[in-house]
PDB file of C-alpha atoms in Angstrom:
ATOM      1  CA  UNK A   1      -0.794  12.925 -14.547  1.00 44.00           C
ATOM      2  CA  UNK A   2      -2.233   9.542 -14.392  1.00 47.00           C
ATOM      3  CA  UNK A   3      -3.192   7.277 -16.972  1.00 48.00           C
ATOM      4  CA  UNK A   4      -6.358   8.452 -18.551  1.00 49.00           C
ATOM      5  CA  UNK A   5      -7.568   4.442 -19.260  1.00 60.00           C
ATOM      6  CA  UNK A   6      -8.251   4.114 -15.229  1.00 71.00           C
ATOM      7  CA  UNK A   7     -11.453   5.022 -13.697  1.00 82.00           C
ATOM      8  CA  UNK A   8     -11.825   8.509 -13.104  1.00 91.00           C
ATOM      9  CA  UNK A   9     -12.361   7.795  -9.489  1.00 91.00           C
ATOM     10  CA  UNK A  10      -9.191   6.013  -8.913  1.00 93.00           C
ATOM     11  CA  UNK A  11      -7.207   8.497 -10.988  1.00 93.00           C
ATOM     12  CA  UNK A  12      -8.220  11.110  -8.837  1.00 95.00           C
ATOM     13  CA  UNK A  13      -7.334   9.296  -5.831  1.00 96.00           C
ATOM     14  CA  UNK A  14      -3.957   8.720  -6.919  1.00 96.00           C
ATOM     15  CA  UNK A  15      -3.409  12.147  -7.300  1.00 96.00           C
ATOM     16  CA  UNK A  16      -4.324  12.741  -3.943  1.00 96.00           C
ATOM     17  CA  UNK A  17      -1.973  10.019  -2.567  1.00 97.00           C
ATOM     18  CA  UNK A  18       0.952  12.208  -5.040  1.00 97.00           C
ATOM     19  CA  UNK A  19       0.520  15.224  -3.422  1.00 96.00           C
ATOM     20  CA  UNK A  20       1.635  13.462  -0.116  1.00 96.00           C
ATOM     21  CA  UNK A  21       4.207  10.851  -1.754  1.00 96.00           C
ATOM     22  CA  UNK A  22       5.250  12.521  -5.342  1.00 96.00           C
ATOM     23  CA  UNK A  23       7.111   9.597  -6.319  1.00 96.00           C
ATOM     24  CA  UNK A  24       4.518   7.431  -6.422  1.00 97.00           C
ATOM     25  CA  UNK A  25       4.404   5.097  -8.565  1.00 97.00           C
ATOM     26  CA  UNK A  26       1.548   3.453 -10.870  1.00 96.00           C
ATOM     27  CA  UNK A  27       1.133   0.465 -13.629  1.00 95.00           C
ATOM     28  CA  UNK A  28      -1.845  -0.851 -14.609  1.00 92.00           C
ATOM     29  CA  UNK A  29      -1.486  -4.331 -15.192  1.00 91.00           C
ATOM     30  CA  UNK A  30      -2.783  -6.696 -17.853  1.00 90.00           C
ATOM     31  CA  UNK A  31      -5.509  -8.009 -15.131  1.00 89.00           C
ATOM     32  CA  UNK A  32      -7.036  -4.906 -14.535  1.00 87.00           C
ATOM     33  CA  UNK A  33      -5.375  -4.538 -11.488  1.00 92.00           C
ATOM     34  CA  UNK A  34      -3.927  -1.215 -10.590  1.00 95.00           C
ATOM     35  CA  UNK A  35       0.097  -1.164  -8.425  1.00 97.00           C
ATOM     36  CA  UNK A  36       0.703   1.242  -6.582  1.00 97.00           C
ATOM     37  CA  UNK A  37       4.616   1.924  -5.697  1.00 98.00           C
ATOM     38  CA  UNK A  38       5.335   4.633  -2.672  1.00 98.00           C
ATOM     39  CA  UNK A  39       9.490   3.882  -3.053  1.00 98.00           C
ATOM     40  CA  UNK A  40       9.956   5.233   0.494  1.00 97.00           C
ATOM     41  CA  UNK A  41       7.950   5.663   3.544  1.00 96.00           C
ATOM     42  CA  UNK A  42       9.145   6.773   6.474  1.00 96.00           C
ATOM     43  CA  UNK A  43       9.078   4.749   9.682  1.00 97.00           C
ATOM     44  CA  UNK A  44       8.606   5.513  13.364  1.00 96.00           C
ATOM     45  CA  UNK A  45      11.915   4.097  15.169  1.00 96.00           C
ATOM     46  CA  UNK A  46      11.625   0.850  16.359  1.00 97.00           C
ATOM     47  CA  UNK A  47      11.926  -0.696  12.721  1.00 97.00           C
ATOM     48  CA  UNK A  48      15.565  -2.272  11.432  1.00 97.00           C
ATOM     49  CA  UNK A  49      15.342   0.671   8.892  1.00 97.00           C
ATOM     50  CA  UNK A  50      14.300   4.155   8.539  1.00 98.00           C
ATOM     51  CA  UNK A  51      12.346   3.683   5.658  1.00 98.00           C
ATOM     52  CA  UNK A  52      10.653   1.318   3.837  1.00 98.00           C
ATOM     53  CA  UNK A  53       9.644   1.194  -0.044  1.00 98.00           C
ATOM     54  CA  UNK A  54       5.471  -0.188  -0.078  1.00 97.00           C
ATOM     55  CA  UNK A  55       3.432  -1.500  -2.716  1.00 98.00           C
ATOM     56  CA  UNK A  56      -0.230  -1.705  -2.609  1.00 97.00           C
ATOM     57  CA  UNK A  57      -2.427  -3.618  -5.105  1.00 96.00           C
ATOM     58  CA  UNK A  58      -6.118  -2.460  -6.134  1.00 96.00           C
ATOM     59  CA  UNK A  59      -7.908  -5.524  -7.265  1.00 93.00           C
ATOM     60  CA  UNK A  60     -10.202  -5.247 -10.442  1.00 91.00           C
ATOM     61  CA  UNK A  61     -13.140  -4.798  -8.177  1.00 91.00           C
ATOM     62  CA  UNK A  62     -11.646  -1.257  -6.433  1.00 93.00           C
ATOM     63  CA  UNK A  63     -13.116   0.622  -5.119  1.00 92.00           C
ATOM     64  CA  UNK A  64     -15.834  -1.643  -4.057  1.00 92.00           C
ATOM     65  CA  UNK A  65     -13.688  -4.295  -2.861  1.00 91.00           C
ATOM     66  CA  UNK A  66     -10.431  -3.083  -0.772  1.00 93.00           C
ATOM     67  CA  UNK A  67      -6.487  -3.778  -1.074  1.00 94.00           C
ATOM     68  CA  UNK A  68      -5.676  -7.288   0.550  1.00 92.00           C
ATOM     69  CA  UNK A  69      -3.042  -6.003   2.467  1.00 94.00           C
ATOM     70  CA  UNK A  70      -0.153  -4.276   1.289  1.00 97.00           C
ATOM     71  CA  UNK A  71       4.000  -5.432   0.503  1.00 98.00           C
ATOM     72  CA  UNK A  72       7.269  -4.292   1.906  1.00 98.00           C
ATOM     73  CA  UNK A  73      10.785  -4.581   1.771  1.00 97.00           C
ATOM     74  CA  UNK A  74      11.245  -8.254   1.920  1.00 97.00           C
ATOM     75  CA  UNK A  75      14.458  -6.952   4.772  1.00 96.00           C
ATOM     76  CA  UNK A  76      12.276  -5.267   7.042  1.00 97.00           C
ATOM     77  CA  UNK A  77      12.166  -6.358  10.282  1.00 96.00           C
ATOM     78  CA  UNK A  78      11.959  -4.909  13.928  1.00 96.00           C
ATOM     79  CA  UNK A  79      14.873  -3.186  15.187  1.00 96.00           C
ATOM     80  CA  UNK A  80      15.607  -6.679  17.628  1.00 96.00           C
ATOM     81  CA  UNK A  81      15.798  -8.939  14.161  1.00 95.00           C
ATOM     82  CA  UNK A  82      12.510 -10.011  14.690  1.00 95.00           C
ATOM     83  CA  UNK A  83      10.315 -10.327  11.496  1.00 95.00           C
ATOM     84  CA  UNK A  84       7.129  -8.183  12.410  1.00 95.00           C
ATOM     85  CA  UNK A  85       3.659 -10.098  12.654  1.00 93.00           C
ATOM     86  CA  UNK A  86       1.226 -10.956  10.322  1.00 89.00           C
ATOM     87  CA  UNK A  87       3.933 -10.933   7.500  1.00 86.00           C
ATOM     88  CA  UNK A  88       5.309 -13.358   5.201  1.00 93.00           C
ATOM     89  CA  UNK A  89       7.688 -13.805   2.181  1.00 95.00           C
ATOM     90  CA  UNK A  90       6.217 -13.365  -1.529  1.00 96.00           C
ATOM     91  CA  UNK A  91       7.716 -12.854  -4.900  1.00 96.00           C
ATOM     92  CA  UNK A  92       5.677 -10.422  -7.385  1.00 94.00           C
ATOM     93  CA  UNK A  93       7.755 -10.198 -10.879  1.00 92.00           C
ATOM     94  CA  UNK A  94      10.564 -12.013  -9.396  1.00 93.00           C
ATOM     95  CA  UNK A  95      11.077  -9.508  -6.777  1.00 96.00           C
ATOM     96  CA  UNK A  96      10.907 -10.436  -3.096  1.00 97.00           C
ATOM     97  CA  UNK A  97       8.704  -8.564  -0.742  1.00 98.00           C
ATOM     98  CA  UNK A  98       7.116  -8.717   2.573  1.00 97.00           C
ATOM     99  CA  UNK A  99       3.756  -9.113   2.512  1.00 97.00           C
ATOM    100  CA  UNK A 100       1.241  -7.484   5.364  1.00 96.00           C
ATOM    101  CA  UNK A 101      -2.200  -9.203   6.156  1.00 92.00           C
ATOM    102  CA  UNK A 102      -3.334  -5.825   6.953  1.00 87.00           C
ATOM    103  CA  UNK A 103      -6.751  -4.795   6.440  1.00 86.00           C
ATOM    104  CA  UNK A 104      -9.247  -2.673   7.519  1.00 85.00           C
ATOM    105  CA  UNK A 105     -12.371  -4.366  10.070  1.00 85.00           C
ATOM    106  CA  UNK A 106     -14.735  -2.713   7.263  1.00 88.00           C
ATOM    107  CA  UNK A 107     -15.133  -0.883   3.955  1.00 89.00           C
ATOM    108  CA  UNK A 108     -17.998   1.269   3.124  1.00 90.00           C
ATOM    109  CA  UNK A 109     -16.388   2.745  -0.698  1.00 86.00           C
ATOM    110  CA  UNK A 110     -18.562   5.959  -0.752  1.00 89.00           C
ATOM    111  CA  UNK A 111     -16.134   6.570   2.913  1.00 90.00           C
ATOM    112  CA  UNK A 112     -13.163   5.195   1.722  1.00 92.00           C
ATOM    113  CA  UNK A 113     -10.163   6.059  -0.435  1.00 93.00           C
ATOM    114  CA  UNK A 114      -6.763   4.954  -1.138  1.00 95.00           C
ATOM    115  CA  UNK A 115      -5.443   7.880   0.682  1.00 95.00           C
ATOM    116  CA  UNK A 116      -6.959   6.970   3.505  1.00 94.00           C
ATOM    117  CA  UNK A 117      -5.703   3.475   2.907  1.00 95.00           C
ATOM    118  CA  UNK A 118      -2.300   4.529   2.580  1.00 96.00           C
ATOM    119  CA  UNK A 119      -2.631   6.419   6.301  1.00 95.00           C
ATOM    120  CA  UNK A 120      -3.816   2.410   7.408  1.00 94.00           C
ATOM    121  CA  UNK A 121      -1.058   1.160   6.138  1.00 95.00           C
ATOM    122  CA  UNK A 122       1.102   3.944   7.792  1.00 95.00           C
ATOM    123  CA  UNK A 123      -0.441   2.761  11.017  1.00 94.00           C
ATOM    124  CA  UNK A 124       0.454  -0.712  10.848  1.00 95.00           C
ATOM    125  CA  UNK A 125       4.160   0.662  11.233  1.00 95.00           C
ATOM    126  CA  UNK A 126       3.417   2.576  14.299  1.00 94.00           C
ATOM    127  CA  UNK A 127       2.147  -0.826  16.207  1.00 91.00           C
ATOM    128  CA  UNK A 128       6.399  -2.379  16.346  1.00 86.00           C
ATOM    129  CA  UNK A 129       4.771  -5.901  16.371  1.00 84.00           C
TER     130      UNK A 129
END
């Protein structure tokens, strides 16, 4: 079960994402912002790696403002050694990850849900850019 301080919105959206990914992941951090840890997702071939570990922040503001991207294994490149697009290094807790500009065109919050977020973020993996 989830933390019962969070909103009951996002706690039921977490358990959504769970039933999918049942390692997930969650600390509520002193800010009021919410990580969310999947420790492995699968991805399509064409990656250096068959899975990668992905951490998505909700800012203060979810869910009327969405995730600014999303982090991966700071290793993770394409399965040539290139590093994929629209990445870049960053440290969170003094741990190294690779962070996705990845965000979705538009976000209407009575549509929207981290689930569905999550299923973005799978997408960006399916693109091998």
């Amino acid at each position: 079960m989830v933390k019962s301080d969070l909103l009951p919105r996002i706690a039921e959206e977490i358990e959504r994402v769970k039933a999918d990914y049942p390692n997930l992941q969650v600390q509520q951090r002193p800010d009021g912002s919410v990580y969310i840890l999947i420790p492995s997702i699968s991805l399509p071939p064409g990656w250096n790696v068959p899975a990668t570990k992905i951490l998505v922040i909700l800012p203060l503001q979810y869910p009327q403002a969405p995730p600014q991207g999303f982090y991966a294994d700071a290793n993770l490149k394409l399965a040539d050694g290139r590093p994929p697009s629209g990445g870049g290094a960053a440290a969170i807790d003094n741990e190294q990850w690779l962070r996705f500009c990845w965000n979705p065109q538009s976000w209407d919050m009575s549509r929207e849900s981290l689930w569905k977020y999550i299923k973005f973020v799978e997408s960006r993996f399916r693109l091998l850019q």
